[in-house]
Short mmCIF file of C-alpha atoms in Angstrom, two decimals:
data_model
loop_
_atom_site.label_atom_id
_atom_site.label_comp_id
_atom_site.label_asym_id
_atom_site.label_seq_id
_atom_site.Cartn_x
_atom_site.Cartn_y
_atom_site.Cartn_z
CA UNK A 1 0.00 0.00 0.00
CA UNK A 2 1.19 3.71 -1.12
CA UNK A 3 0.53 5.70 2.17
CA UNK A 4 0.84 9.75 2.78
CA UNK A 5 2.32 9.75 6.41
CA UNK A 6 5.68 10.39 6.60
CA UNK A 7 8.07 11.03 9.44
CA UNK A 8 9.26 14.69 10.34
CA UNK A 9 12.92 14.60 8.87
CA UNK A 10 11.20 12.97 5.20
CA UNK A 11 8.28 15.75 5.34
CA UNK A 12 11.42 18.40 5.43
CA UNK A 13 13.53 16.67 3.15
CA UNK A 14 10.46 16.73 0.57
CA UNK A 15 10.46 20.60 1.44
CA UNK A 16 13.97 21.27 0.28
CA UNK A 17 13.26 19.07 -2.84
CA UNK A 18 10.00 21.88 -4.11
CA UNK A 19 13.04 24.57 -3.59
CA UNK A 20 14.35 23.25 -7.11
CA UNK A 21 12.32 24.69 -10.10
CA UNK A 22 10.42 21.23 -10.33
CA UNK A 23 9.27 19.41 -7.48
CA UNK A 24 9.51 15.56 -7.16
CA UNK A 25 7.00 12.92 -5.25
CA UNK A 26 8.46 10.57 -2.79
CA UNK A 27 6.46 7.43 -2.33
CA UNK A 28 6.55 6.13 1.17
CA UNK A 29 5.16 2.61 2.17
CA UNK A 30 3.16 2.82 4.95
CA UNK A 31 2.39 -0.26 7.70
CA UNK A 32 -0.87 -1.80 7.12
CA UNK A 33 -3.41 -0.13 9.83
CA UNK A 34 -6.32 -2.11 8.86
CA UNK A 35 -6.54 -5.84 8.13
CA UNK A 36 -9.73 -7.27 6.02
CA UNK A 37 -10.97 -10.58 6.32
CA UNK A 38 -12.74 -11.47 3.47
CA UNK A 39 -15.61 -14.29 3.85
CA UNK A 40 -14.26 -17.63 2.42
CA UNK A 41 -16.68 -18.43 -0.56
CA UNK A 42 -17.96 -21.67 -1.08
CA UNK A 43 -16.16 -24.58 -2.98
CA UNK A 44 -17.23 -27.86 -4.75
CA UNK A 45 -17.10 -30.73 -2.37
CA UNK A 46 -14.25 -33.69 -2.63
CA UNK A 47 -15.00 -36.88 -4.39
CA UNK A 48 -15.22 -39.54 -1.59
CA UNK A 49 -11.50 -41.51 -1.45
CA UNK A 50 -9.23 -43.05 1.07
CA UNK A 51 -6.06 -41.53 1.28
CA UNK A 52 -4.52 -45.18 2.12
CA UNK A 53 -6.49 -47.91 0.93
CA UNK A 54 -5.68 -51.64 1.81
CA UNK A 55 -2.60 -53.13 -0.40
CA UNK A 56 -0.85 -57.20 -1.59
CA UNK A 57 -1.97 -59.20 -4.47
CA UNK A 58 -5.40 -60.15 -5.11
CA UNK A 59 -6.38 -63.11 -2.83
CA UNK A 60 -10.23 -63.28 -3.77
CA UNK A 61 -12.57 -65.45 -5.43
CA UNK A 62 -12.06 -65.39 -9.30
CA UNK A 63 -13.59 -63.01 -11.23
CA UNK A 64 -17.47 -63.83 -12.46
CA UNK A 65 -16.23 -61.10 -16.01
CA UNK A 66 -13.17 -61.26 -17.69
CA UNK A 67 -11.08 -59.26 -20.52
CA UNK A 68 -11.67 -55.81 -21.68
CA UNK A 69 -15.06 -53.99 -22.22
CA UNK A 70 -16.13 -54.88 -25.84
CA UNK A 71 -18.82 -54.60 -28.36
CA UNK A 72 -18.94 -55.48 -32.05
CA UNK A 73 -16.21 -55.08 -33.57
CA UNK A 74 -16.17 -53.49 -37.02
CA UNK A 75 -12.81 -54.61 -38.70
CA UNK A 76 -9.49 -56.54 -37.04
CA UNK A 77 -7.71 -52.80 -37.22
CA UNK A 78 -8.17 -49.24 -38.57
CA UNK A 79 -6.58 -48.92 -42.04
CA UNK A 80 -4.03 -46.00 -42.91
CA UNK A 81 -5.29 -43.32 -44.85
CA UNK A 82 -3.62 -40.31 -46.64
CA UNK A 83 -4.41 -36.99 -45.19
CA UNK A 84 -7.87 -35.38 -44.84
CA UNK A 85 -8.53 -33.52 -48.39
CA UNK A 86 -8.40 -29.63 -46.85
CA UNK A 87 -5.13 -30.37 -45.18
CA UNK A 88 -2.97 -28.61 -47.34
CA UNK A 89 -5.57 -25.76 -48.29
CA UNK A 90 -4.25 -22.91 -45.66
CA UNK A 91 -1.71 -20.70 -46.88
CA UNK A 92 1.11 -20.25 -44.46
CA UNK A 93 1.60 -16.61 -45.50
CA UNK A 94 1.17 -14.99 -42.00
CA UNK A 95 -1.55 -12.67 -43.78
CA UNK A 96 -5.52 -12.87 -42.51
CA UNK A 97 -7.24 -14.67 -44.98
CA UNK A 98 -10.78 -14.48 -43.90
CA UNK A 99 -12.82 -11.82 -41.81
CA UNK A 100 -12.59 -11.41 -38.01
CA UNK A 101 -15.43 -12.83 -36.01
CA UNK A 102 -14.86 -9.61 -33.53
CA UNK A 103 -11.87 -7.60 -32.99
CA UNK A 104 -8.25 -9.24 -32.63
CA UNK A 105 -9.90 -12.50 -33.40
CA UNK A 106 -8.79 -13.97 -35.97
CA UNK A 107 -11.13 -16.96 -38.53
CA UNK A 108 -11.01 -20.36 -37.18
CA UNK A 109 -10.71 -22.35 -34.20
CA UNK A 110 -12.89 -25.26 -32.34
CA UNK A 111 -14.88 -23.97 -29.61
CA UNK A 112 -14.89 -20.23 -30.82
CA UNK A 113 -18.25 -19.46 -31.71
CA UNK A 114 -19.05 -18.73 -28.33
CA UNK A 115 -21.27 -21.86 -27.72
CA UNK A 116 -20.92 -22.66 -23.88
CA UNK A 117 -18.75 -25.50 -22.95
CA UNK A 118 -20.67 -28.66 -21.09
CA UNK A 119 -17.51 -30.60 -20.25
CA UNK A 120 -18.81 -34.23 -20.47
CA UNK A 121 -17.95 -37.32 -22.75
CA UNK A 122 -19.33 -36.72 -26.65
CA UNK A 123 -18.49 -40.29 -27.14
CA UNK A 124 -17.28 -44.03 -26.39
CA UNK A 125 -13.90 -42.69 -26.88
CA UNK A 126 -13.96 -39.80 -24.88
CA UNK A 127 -15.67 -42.09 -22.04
CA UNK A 128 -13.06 -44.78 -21.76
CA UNK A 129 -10.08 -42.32 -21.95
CA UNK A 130 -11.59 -40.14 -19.13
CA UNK A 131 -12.49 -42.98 -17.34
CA UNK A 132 -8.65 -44.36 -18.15
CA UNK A 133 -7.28 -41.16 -16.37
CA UNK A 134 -9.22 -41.43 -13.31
CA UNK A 135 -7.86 -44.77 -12.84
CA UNK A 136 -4.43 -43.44 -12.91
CA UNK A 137 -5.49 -40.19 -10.75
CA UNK A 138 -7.08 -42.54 -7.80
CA UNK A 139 -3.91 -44.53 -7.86
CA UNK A 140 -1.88 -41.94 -7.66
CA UNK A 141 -3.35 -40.16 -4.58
CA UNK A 142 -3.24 -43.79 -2.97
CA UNK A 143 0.32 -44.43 -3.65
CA UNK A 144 1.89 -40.77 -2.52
CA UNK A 145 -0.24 -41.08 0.77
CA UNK A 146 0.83 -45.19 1.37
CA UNK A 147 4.87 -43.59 0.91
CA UNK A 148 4.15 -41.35 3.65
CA UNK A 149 2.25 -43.82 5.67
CA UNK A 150 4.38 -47.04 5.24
CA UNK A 151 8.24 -45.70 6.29
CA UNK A 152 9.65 -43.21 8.64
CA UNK A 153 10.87 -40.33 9.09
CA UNK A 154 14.28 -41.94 9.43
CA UNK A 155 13.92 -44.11 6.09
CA UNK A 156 12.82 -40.39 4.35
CA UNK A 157 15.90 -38.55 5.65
CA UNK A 158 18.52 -41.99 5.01
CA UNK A 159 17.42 -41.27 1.41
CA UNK A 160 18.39 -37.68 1.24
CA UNK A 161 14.74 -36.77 1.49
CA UNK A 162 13.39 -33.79 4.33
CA UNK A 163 10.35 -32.47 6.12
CA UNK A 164 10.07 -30.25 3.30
CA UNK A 165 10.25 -32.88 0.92
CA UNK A 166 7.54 -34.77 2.44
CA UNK A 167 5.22 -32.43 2.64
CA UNK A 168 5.91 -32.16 -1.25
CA UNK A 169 4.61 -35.55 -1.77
CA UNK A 170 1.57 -35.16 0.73
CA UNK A 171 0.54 -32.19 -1.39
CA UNK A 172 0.98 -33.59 -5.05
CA UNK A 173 -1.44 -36.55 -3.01
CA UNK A 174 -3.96 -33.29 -2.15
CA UNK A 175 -3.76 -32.54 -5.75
CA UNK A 176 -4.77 -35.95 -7.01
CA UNK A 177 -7.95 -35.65 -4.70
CA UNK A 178 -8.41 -32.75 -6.86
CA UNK A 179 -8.01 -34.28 -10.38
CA UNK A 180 -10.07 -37.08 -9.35
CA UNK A 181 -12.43 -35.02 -8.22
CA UNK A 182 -12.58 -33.21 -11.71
CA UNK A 183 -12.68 -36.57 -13.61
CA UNK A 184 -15.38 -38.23 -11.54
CA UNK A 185 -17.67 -34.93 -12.53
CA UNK A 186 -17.00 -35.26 -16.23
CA UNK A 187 -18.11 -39.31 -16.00
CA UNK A 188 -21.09 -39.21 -14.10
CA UNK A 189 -22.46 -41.78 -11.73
CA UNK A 190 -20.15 -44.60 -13.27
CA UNK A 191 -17.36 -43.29 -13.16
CA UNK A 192 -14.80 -45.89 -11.71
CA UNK A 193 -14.05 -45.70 -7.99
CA UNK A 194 -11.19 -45.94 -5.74
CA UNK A 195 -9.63 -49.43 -5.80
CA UNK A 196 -6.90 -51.22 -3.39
CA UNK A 197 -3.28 -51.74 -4.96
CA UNK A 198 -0.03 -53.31 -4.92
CA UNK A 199 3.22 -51.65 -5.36
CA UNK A 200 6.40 -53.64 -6.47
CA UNK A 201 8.20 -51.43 -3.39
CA UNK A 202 10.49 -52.19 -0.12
CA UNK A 203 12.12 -48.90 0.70
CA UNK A 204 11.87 -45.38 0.28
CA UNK A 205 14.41 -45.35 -3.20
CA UNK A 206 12.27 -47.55 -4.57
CA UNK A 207 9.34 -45.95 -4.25
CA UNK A 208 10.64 -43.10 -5.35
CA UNK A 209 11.43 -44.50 -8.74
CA UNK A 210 8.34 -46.11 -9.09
CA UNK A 211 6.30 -43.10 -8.29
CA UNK A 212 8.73 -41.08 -11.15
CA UNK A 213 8.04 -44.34 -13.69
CA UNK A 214 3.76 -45.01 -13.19
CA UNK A 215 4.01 -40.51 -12.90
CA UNK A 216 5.71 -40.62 -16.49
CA UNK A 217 3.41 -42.92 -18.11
CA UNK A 218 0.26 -41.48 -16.79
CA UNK A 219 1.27 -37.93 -17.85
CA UNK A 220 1.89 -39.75 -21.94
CA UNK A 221 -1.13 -41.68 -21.55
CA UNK A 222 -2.96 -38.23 -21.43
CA UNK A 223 -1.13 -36.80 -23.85
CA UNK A 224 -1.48 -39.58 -26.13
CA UNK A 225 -5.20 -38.88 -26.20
CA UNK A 226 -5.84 -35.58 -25.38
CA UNK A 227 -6.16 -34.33 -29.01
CA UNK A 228 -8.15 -36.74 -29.92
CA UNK A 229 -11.05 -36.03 -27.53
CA UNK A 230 -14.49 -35.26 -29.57
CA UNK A 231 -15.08 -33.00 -26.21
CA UNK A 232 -12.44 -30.36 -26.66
CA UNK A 233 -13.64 -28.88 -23.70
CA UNK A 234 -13.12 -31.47 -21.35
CA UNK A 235 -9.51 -31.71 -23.22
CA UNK A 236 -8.80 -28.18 -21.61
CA UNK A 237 -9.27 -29.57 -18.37
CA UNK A 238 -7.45 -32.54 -18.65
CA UNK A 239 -4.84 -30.10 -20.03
CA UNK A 240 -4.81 -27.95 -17.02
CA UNK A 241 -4.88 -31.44 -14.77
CA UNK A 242 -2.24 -33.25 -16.48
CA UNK A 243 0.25 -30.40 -16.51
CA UNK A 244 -0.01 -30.58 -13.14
CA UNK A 245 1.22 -34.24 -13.05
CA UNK A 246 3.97 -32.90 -15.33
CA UNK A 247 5.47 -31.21 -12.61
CA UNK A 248 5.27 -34.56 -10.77
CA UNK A 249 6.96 -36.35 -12.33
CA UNK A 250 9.83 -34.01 -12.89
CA UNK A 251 10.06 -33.66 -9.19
CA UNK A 252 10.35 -37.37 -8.41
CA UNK A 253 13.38 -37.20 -10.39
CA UNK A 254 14.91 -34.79 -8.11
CA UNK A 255 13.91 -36.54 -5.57
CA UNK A 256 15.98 -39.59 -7.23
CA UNK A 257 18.88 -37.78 -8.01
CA UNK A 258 18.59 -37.66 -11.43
CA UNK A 259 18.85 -34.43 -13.83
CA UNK A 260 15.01 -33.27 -13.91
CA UNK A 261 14.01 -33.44 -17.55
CA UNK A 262 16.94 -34.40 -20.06
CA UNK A 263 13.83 -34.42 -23.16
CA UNK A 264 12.92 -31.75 -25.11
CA UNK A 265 9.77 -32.88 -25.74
CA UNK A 266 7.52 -35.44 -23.47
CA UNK A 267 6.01 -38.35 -25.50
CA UNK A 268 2.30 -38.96 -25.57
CA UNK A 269 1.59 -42.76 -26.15
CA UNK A 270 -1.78 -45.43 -26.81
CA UNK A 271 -4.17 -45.72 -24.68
CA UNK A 272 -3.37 -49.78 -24.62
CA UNK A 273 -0.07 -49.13 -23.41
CA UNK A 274 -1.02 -46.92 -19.98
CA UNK A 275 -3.36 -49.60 -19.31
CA UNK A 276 -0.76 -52.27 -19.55
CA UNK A 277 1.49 -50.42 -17.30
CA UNK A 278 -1.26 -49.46 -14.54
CA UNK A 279 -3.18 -52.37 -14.34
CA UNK A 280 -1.05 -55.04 -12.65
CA UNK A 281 -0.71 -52.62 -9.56
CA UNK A 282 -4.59 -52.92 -9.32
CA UNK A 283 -5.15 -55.33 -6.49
CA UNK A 284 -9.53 -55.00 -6.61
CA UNK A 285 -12.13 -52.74 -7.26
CA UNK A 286 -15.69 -52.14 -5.65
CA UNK A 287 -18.03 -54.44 -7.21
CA UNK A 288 -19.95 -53.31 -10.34
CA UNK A 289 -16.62 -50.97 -11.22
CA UNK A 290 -16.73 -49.69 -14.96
CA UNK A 291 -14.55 -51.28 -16.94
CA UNK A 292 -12.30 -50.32 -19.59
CA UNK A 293 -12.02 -51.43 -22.99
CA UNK A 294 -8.09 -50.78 -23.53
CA UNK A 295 -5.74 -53.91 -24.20
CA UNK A 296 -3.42 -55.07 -21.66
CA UNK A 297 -0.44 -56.66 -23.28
CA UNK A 298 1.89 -58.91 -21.81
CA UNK A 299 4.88 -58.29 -19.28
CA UNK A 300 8.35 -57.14 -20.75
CA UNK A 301 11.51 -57.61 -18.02
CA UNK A 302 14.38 -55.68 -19.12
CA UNK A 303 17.17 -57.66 -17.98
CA UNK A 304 19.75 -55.19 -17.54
CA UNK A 305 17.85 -51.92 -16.73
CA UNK A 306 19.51 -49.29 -16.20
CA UNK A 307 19.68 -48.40 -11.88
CA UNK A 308 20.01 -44.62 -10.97
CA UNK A 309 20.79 -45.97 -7.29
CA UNK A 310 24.56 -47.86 -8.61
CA UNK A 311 27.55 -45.13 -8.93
CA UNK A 312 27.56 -47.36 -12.19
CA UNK A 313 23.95 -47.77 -13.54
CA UNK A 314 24.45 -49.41 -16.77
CA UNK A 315 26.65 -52.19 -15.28
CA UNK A 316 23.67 -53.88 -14.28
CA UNK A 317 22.17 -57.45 -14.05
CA UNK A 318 18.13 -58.21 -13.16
CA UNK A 319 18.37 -55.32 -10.76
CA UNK A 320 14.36 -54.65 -11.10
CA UNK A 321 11.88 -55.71 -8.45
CA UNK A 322 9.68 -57.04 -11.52
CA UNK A 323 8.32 -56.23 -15.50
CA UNK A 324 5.98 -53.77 -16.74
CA UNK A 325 7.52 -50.57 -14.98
CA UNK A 326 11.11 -52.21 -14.61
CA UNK A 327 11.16 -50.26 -11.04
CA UNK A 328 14.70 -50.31 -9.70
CA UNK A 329 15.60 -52.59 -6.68
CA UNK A 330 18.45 -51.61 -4.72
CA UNK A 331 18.40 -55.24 -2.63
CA UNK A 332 22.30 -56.04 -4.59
CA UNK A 333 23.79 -52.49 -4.36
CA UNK A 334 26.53 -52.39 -2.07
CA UNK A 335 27.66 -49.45 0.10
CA UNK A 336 30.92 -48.89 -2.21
CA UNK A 337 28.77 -48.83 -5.61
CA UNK A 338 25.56 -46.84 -4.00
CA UNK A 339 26.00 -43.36 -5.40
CA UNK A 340 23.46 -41.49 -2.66
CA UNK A 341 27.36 -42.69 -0.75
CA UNK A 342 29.45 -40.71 -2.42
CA UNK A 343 30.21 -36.99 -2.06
CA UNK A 344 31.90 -36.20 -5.81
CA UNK A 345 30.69 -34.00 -8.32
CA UNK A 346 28.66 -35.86 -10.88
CA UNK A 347 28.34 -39.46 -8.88
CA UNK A 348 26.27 -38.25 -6.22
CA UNK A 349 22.58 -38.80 -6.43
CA UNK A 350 21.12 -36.99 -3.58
CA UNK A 351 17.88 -35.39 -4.16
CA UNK A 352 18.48 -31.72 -5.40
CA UNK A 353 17.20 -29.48 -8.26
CA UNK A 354 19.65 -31.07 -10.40
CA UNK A 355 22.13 -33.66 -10.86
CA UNK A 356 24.27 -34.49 -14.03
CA UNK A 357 25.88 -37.68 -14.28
CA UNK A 358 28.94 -37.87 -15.26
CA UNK A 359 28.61 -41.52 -16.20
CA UNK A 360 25.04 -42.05 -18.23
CA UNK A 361 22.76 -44.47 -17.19
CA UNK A 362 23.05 -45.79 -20.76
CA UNK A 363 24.43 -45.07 -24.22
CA UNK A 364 23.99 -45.92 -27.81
CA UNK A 365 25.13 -49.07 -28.78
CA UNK A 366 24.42 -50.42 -25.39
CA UNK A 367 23.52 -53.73 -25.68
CA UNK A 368 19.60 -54.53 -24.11
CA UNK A 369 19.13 -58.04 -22.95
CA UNK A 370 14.77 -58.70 -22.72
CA UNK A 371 12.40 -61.09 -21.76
CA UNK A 372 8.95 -61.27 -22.20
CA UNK A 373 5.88 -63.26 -20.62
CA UNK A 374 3.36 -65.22 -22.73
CA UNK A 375 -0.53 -63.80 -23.39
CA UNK A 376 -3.45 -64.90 -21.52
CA UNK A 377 -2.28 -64.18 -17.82
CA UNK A 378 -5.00 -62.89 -16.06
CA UNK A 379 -4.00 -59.43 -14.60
CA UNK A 380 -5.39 -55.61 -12.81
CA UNK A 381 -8.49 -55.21 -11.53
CA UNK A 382 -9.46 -58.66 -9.04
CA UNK A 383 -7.62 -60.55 -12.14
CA UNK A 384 -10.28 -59.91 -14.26
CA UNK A 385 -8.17 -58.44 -17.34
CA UNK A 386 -6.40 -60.81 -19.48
CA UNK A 387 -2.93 -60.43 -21.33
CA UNK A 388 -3.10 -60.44 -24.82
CA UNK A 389 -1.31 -59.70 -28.29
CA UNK A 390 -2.24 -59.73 -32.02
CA UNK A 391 1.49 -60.47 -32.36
CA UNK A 392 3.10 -64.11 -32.71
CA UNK A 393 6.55 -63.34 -32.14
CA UNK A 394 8.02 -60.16 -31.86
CA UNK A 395 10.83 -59.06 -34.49
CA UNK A 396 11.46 -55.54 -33.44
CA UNK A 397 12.24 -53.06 -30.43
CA UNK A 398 10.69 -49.89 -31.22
CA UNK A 399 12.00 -46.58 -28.79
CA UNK A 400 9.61 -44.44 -28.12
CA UNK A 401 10.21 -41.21 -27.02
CA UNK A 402 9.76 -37.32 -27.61
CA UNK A 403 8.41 -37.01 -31.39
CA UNK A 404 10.44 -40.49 -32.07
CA UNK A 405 9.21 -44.18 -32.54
CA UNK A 406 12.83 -45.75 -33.56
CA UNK A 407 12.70 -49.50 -34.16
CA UNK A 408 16.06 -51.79 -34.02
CA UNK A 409 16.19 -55.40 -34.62
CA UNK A 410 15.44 -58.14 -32.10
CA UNK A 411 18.93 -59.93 -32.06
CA UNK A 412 19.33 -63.79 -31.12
CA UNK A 413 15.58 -64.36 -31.08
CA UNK A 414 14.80 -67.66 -28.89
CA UNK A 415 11.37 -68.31 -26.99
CA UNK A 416 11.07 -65.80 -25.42
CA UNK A 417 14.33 -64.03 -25.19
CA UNK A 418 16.48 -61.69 -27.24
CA UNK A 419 18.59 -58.29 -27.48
CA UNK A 420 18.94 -55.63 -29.25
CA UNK A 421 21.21 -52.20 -29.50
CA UNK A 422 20.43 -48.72 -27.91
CA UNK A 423 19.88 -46.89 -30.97
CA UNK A 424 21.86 -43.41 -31.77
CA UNK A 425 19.17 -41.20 -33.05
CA UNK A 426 18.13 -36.95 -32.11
CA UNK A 427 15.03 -35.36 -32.53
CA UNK A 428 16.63 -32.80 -33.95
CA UNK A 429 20.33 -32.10 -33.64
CA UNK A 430 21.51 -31.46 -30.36
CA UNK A 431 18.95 -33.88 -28.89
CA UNK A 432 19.13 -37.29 -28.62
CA UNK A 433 16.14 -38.90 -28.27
CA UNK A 434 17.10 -41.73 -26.16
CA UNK A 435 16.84 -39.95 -22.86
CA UNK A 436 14.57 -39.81 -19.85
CA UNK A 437 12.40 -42.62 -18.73
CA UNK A 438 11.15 -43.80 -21.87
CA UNK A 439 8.93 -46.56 -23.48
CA UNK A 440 10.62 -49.63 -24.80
CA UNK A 441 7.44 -51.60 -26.98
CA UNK A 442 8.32 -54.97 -28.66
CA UNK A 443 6.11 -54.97 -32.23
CA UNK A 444 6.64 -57.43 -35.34
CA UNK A 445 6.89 -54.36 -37.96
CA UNK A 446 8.24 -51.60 -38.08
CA UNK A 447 5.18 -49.40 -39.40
CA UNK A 448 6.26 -45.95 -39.37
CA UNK A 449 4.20 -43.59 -37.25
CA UNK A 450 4.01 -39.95 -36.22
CA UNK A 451 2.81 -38.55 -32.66
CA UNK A 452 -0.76 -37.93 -33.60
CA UNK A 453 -0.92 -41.73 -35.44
CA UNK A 454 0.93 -43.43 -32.98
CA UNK A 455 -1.67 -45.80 -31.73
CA UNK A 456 -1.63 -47.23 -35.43
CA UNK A 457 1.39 -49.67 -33.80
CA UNK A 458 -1.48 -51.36 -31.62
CA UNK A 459 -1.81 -53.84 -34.03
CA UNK A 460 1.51 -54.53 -34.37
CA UNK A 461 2.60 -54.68 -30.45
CA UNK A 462 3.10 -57.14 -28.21
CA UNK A 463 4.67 -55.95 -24.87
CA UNK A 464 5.09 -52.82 -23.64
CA UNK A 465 8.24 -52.01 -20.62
CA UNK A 466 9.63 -48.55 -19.63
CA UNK A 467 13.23 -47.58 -20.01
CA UNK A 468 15.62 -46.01 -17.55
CA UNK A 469 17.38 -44.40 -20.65
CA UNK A 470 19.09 -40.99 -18.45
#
């Protein structure tokens, strides 16, 4: 607040100044002599959760339905066509080429004509993505509050992590109340609910990574969809949501110790392959739950996964606590090789704002040893999903990150092993895009794709894993 009063030796300073043939204004900042309380106004109530549910494996009867939500289906996939016939039409001349709808508006747009937004489903699509994202949201609030609840305050602070930092994760969990909130609105009265889970953790570094891996696929599985909503307006909220979990995800990597977001761009992937990666953590869900349409494909174990916890983390051998999100186990690290032990410049891995190895967690040419389950394990929700694939036997690895699908050759193929190289390949120059924690999808061909077609490889996948690339 700009106030008048001023003390005697500033009210005859500002005298001498109006001696001078102009006189100047002194602002002063006066204390606050009044304080207003304004009343709070009302807000939208909380959808009803848990902030820890009950968690282990499913131990209940088997499921009375089984396999993904399904109607007729029209044809075995959905063919490739050449672009829409206006695609090419608009002149890139940075001229107007059609009248303003009002001032400093320029022609064009969806949702511009001033209609009012309704922000609800427009169709099946829009229904089982939403619903796809809540799923992910009601996990995620579970799994930030069960970290806080399951070990101590000692276990927090042996892995670098403070009050402060805590209280970082129990507010991203506030924020999932908040985004689950949202997305039960959208659905309606079926939308799914709150489930129990199981979480391939033993200690706080592990669940750590595991909440930066299931935070980085959930963000891509929204942004793999997002665009393709038929309810735009719903797509602005999920925008303003899913940024949100953005900033998550970045922040669980400083928690880890690793640099906070080596991309340039963050990947958006299939439906089908979120799914895969959320549902086995899906102990059971309240009877009558919707259920989802989206494929769950089988299990992919990266042997030698890179391990952010090892000084070295690409000398590595089955160092994961399981498939799917590969989520580092730090059970065969000793003291000597642990980097959170060492105090150097570019080895440590304490949490901070950043950290830049100066050993990679992996490299092209890297050699990638993999292993993948068969379909038709029953999986997620009370083991009512099955595992399945259109694919016989996989041929290629295809890495998929940024704007980038890369596909290398499946080397030494047998059952249901093989290898293959880290490829060397930039988005554009300067960035390679082999970075971050990344998708790693085993296919049969290697059908080339584009961000907005990616889910065009469906047909052609058969397991799905994340990558500790940097």
């Amino acid at each position: 607040m700009v106030g008048f009063r001023a003390s005697a030796s500033a009210s005859s300073g500002a005298a001498l100044l109006c001696l001078v043939s102009r006189c100047l204004a002194i602002p002063v900042v006066s204390d606050a002599t009044t304080t207003f309380t304004p009343t709070a106004a009302s807000a939208p109530p909380q959808v009803s959760h848990t902030d820890v549910t009950s968690h282990g494996p499913y131990t209940g009867p088997p499921p009375t339905t089984t396999g993904a939500l399904s109607t007729d289906v029209l044809a075995p996939s959905i063919p490739a066509l050449p672009p829409g016939p206006n695609a090419y039409s608009y002149k890139r001349t940075g001229k107007l080429h059609a009248p303003e709808p009002a001032p400093y508006t320029p022609s064009g747009g969806d949702g511009t004509n001033g209609s009012a937004p309704v922000y609800r489903p427009l169709s099946d699509f829009d229904y089982e993505s939403i619903a796809l994202a809540l799923y992910q949201e009601w996990i995620e609030l579970d799994l930030f509050h069960w970290g806080l609840a399951t070990f101590s305050v000692e276990e927090f602070e042996k892995a670098g992590l403070t009050a402060e930092d805590r209280f970082l994760i129990e507010f991203m969990a506030d924020q999932e109340v908040g985004h689950a909130t949202l997305l039960t609105n959208i659905l309606g009265a079926h939308a799914p609910k709150q489930c129990t889970y199981n979480y391939p953790v033993s200690n706080v570094r592990e669940f750590i990574d595991f909440c930066q891996k299931l935070t980085r696929f959930g963000e891509s599985g929204v942004y793999g969809f997002l665009n393709h909503l038929n309810a735009h307006d719903v797509g602005q909220l999920l925008l303003q949501s899913i940024s949100t979990e953005a900033r998550q995800q970045m922040i669980f990597r400083q928690f880890e110790g690793l640099f906070p977001m080596p991309v340039w761009f963050e990947v958006g992937v299939p439906q089908s392959w979120a799914w895969s990666l959320l549902a086995p953590y899906i102990s059971s869900c309240p009877e009558n739950q919707t259920r989802l349409i989206w494929e769950n494909f089988p299990e992919v174990f990266i042997l030698n996964q890179p391990n952010p916890a090892r000084i070295d983390g690409s000398d590595v051998w089955n160092e994961t606590t399981g498939g799917y999100t590969n989520t580092l186990s730090t059970k065969d690290v000793s003291p000597e090789d642990d980097c959170l032990n060492s105090d150097e410049v570019g080895v440590n891995c304490s949490p901070g704002i950043t950290r830049n190895r100066s050993q990679p967690l992996s490299y092209p040419g890297r050699q990638v040893f993999l292993k993948w389950d068969d379909p038709g394990k029953p999986i997620g929700p009370n083991n009512s999903y099955i595992t399945s694939t259109p694919v016989k036997t996989p041929s290629f690895a295809a890495w998929v990150n940024q704007l980038n699908v890369t596909y290398t050759p499946l080397e030494d193929v047998s059952g249901n092993t093989a290898w293959t190289i880290q490829p060397n390949t930039s988005t554009y120059a300067g960035d390679p895009a082999v970075n971050g924690t990344m998708f790693l999808v085993l296919t049969d061909l290697d059908l080339y794709v584009t961000p907005f077609n990616i889910s065009q490889m469906n047909p052609h996948v058969y397991g799905v894993a994340l990558y500790q690339s940097g």
